Steps between C-alpha positions, in 0.01 A plus 500: 500500500638310211328217376759398245233431227319248716798303583570634853521206728264545789320277751136431424330417178372744224167390362387682173164632442333802351467831683148557626357178365673206678369468862749380777361254746619405838694165491439435869259645761625730766511844646584845321828624667591772244322696229647762262264633239610872413758410232400702178566423133851590397506740202757495215794742526625570135837637626582204718313260243352314768175484731534696822275586790325843462686798626308562817480129617668436828344160590627188648703321234743234563452344161187302605253762386148436613488195721319278737664293764308198668616299798380143462536193742616192343371165581807422723414806699791735366400836371612645167464841329383501146579796296303615188698784345440735203127508512334736264395857612189540703293670214527175288493264809167438669655262769815639672358822646236334689741305730649621818740355743344229710234396228467140457557337157365188353705258268387597132381836596561782249751744671612702204581533131836445319680819451828684431549712818823546673803381301303281261501574136208625311573245214516212769208536744519225750439387835804440717410243750718423795458303842724549760517390881462790744843590663688374185686693255429484117701222361525292813464136434207339667340160495 
């Protein structure tokens, strides 16, 4: 996916951090509804002059990389899905691999480390944070 040097418009917010050092904390309590932790580090391909996935990698990649999705209930009773994308690889991430679907998460609980998996750039490790109401599409306007 072309990131256009970090200028690609997308929903969510990118929060910069240091790979393997900056922890990611849950912004709201909820229940884990998706976990992806098998994204490897990308390797530099001198012919293409960019980072690519290793040749034998066939994992799930829609650009989100390693990720955790938590479904939370808001004070007004509505539910919202909170997406934490581009988490670091499991060898440097002591948190994400211990979670499974159905686990309860507390507000402020460490859930991962900032990384550059998926379509994130090695020079711009970050957390892509997005909230979306279940049943809506990305970009739908909600109050």
